[in-house]
Short mmCIF file of C-alpha atoms and ligand atoms in Angstrom, two decimals:
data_model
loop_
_atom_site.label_atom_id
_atom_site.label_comp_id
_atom_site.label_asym_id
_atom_site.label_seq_id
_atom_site.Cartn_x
_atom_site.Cartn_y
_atom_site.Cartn_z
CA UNK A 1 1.12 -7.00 47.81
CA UNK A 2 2.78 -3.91 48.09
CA UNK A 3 0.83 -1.39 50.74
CA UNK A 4 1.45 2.25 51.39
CA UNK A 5 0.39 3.33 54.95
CA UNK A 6 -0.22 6.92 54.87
CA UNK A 7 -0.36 8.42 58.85
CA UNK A 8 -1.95 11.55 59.41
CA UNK A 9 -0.96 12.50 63.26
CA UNK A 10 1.59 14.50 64.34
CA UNK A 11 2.41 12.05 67.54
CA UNK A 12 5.01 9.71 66.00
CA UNK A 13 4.12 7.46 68.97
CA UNK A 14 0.40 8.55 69.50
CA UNK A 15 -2.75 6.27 69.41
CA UNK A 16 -2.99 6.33 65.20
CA UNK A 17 0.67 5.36 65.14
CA UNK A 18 0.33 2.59 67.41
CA UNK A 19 -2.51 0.90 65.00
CA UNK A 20 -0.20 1.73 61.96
CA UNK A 21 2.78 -0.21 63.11
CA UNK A 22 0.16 -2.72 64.71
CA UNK A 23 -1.04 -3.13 60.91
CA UNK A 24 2.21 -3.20 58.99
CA UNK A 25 3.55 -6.18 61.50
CA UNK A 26 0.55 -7.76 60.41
CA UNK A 27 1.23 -7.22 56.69
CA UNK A 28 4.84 -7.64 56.94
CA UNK A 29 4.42 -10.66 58.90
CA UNK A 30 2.09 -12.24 56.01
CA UNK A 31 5.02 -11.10 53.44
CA UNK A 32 3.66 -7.88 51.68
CA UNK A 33 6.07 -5.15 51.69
CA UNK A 34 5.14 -1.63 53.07
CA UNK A 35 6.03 2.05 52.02
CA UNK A 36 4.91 3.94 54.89
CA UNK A 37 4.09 7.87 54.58
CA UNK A 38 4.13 9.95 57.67
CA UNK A 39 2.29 13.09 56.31
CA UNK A 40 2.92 15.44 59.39
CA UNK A 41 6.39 15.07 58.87
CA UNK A 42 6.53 15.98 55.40
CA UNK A 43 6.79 19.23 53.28
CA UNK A 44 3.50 19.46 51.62
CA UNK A 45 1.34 21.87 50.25
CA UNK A 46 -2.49 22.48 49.60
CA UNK A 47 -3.62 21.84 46.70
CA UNK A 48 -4.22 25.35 44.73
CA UNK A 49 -6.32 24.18 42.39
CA UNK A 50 -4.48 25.73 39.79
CA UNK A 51 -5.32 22.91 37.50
CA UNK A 52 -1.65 22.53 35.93
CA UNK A 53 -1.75 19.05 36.70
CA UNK A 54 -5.21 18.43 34.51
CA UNK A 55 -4.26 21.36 32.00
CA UNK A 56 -0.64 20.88 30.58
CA UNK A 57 1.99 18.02 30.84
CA UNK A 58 4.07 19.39 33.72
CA UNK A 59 2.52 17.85 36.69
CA UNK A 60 1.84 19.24 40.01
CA UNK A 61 3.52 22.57 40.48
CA UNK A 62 4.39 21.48 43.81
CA UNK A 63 8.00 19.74 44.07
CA UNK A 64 7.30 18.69 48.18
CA UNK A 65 7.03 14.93 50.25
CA UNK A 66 4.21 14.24 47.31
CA UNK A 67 7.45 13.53 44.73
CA UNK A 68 8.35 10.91 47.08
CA UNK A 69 4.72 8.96 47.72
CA UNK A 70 3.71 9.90 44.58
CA UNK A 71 5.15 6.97 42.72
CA UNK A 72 4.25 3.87 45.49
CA UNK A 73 1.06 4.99 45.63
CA UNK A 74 0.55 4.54 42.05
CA UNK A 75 1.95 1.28 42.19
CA UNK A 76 0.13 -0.11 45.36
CA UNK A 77 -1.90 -2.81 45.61
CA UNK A 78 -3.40 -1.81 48.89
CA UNK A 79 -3.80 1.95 50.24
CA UNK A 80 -3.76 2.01 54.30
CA UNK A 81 -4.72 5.30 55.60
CA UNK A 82 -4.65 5.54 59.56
CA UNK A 83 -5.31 9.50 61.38
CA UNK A 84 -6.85 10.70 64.33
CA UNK A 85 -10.06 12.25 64.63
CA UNK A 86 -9.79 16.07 64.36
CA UNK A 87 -13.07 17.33 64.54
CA UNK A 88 -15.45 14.85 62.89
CA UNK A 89 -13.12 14.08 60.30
CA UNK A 90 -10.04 13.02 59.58
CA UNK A 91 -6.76 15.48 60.44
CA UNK A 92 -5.83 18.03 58.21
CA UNK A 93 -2.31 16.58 57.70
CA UNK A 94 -3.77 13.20 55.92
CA UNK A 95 -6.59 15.50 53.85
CA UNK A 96 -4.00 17.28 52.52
CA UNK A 97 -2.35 14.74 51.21
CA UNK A 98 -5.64 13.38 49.77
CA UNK A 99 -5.98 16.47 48.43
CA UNK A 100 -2.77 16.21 46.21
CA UNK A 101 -4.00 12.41 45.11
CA UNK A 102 -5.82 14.94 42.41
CA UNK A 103 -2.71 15.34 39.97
CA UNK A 104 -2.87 11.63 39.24
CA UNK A 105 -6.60 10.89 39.79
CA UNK A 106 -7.34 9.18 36.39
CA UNK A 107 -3.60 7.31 36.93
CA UNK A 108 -4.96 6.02 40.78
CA UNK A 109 -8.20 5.32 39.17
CA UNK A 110 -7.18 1.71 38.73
CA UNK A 111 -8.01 -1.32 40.91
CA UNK A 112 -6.81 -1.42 44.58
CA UNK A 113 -8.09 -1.92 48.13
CA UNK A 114 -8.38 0.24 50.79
CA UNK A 115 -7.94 0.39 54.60
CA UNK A 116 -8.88 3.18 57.30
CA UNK A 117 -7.46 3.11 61.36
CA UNK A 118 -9.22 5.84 62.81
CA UNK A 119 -8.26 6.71 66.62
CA UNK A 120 -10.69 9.05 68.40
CA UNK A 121 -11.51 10.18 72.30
CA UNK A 122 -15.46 9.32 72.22
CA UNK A 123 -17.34 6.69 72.82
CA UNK A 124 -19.81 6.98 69.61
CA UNK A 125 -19.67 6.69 66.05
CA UNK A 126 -20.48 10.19 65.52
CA UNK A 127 -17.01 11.36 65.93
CA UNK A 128 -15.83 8.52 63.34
CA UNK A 129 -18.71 9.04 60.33
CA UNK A 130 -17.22 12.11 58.53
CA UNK A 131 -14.06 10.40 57.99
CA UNK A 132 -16.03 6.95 57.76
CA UNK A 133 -18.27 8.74 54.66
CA UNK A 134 -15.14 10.40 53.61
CA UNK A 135 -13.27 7.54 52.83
CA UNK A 136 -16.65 5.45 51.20
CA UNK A 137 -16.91 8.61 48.81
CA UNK A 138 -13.44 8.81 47.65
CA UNK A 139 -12.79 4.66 47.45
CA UNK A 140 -16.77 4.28 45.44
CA UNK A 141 -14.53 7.65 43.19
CA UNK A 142 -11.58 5.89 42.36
CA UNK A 143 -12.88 2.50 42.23
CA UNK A 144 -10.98 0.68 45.20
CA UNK A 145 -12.41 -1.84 47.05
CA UNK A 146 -12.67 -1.55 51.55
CA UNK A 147 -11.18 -4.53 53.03
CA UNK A 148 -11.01 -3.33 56.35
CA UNK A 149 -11.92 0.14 58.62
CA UNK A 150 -11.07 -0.22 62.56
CA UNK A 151 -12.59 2.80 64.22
CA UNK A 152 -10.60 2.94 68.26
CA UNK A 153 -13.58 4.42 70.17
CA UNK A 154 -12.64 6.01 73.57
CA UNK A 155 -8.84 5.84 72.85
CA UNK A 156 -8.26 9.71 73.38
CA UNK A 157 -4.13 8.56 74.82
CA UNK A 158 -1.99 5.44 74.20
CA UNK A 159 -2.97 4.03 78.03
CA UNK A 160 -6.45 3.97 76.86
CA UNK A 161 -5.37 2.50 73.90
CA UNK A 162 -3.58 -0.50 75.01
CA UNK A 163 -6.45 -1.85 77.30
CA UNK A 164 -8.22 -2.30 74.22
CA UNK A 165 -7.88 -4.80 71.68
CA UNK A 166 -7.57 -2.41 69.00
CA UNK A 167 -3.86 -3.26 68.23
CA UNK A 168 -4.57 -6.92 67.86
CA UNK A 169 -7.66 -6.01 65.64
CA UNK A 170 -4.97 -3.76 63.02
CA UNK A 171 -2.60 -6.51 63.19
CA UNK A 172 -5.18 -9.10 62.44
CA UNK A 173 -6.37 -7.43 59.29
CA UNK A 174 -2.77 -6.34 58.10
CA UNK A 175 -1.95 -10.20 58.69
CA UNK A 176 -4.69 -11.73 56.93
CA UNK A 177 -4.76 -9.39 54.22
CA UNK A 178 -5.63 -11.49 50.54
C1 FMN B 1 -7.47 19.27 67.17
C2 FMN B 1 -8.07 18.04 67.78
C3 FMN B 1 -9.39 17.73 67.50
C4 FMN B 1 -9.97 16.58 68.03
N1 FMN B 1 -11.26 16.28 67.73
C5 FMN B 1 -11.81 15.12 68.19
C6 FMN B 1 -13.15 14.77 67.85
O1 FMN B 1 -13.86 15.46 67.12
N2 FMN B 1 -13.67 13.61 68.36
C7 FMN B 1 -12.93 12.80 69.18
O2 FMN B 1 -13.45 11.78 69.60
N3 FMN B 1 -11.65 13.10 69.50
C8 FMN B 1 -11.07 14.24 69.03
N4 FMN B 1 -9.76 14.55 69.33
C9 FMN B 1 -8.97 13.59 70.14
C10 FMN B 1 -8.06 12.71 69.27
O3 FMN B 1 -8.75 12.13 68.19
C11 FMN B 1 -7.46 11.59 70.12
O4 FMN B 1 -6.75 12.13 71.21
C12 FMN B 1 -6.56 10.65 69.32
O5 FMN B 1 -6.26 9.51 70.11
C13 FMN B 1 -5.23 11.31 68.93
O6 FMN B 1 -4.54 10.43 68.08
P1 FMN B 1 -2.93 10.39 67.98
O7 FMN B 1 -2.42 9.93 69.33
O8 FMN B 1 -2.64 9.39 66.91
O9 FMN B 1 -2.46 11.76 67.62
C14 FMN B 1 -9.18 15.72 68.85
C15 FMN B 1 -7.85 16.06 69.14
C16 FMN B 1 -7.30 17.21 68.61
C17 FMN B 1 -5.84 17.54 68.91
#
């Protein structure tokens, strides 16, 4: 399969990264190949709405880090999307990439699967369910199917994180990914 992991936080090394890699050993490890996506570290832009992409034949008017995902994520057989929780939801940095998945949403709009890593500092499922009902809404839109969402309660640093099985659990489902 080929899988693009898209990362939302800006800690290369943070809790989110840590189930990313976690997840693409997994994958690579079962022989799919990965395009990962760090979208903190790229140049990208909100989506203006300015509805060139829908309205003529020149694309996004946007030439930023989209240019570069654009083309594995249309080609993916498996979308991996793994952020922190900022406030009930996912971080800004991965919704604005999201965001930009509208200037090819008939073209994405084709069969794929889906994963979500979600890292958080509570102990409930409150903090998780925007991003959890987030990511239902916009994999029931484009028709792709959740094989796996890992939400790391009470792993607010990466010391919390690693006396949990969390890790294991990302490279699990990255590993036994059909
Ligand atoms: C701006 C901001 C908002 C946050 N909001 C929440 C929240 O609503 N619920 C929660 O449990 N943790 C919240 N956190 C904590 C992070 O989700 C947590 O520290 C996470 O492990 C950070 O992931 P990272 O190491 O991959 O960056 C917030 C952190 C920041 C910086």
């Amino acid at each position: 399969m080929k899988i693009v992991m898209i990362t939302g936080s800006p800690h290369r090394h943070g809790t989110s990264a840590l189930l990313a890699d976690a997840f693409i050993q997994g994958a690579q490890e079962a022989g799919h190949t990965v395009f990962r996506f760090d979208a903190a570290f790229q140049e990208l832009h909100p989506c203006r709405a300015c509805e060139r992409c829908h309205n003529t034949d020149k694309g996004c008017i946007y030439k930023d880090g989209m240019e570069e995902l654009n083309p594995h994520l249309l080609e993916a057989d498996l979308v991996a999307f793994a952020s922190p929780i900022y406030y009930y939801d996912w971080s800004a940095q991965l919704k604005l990439a999201i965001d930009r998945f509208y200037a090819n949403s008939t073209a994405l709009r084709t069969p794929k699967k889906a994963v979500l890593l979600l890292t958080m500092e509570d102990d409930t499922m409150e903090s998780a369910a925007g991003a959890v009902l987030s990511f239902q809404g916009m994999t029931n839109y484009l028709g792709w199917e959740r094989v796996g969402v890992i939400s790391a309660l009470s792993c607010g640093d990466l010391a919390a994180m690693e006396r949990t099985d969390y890790p294991q659990q990302a490279y699990e489902l990255g590993k036994n990914l059909r």
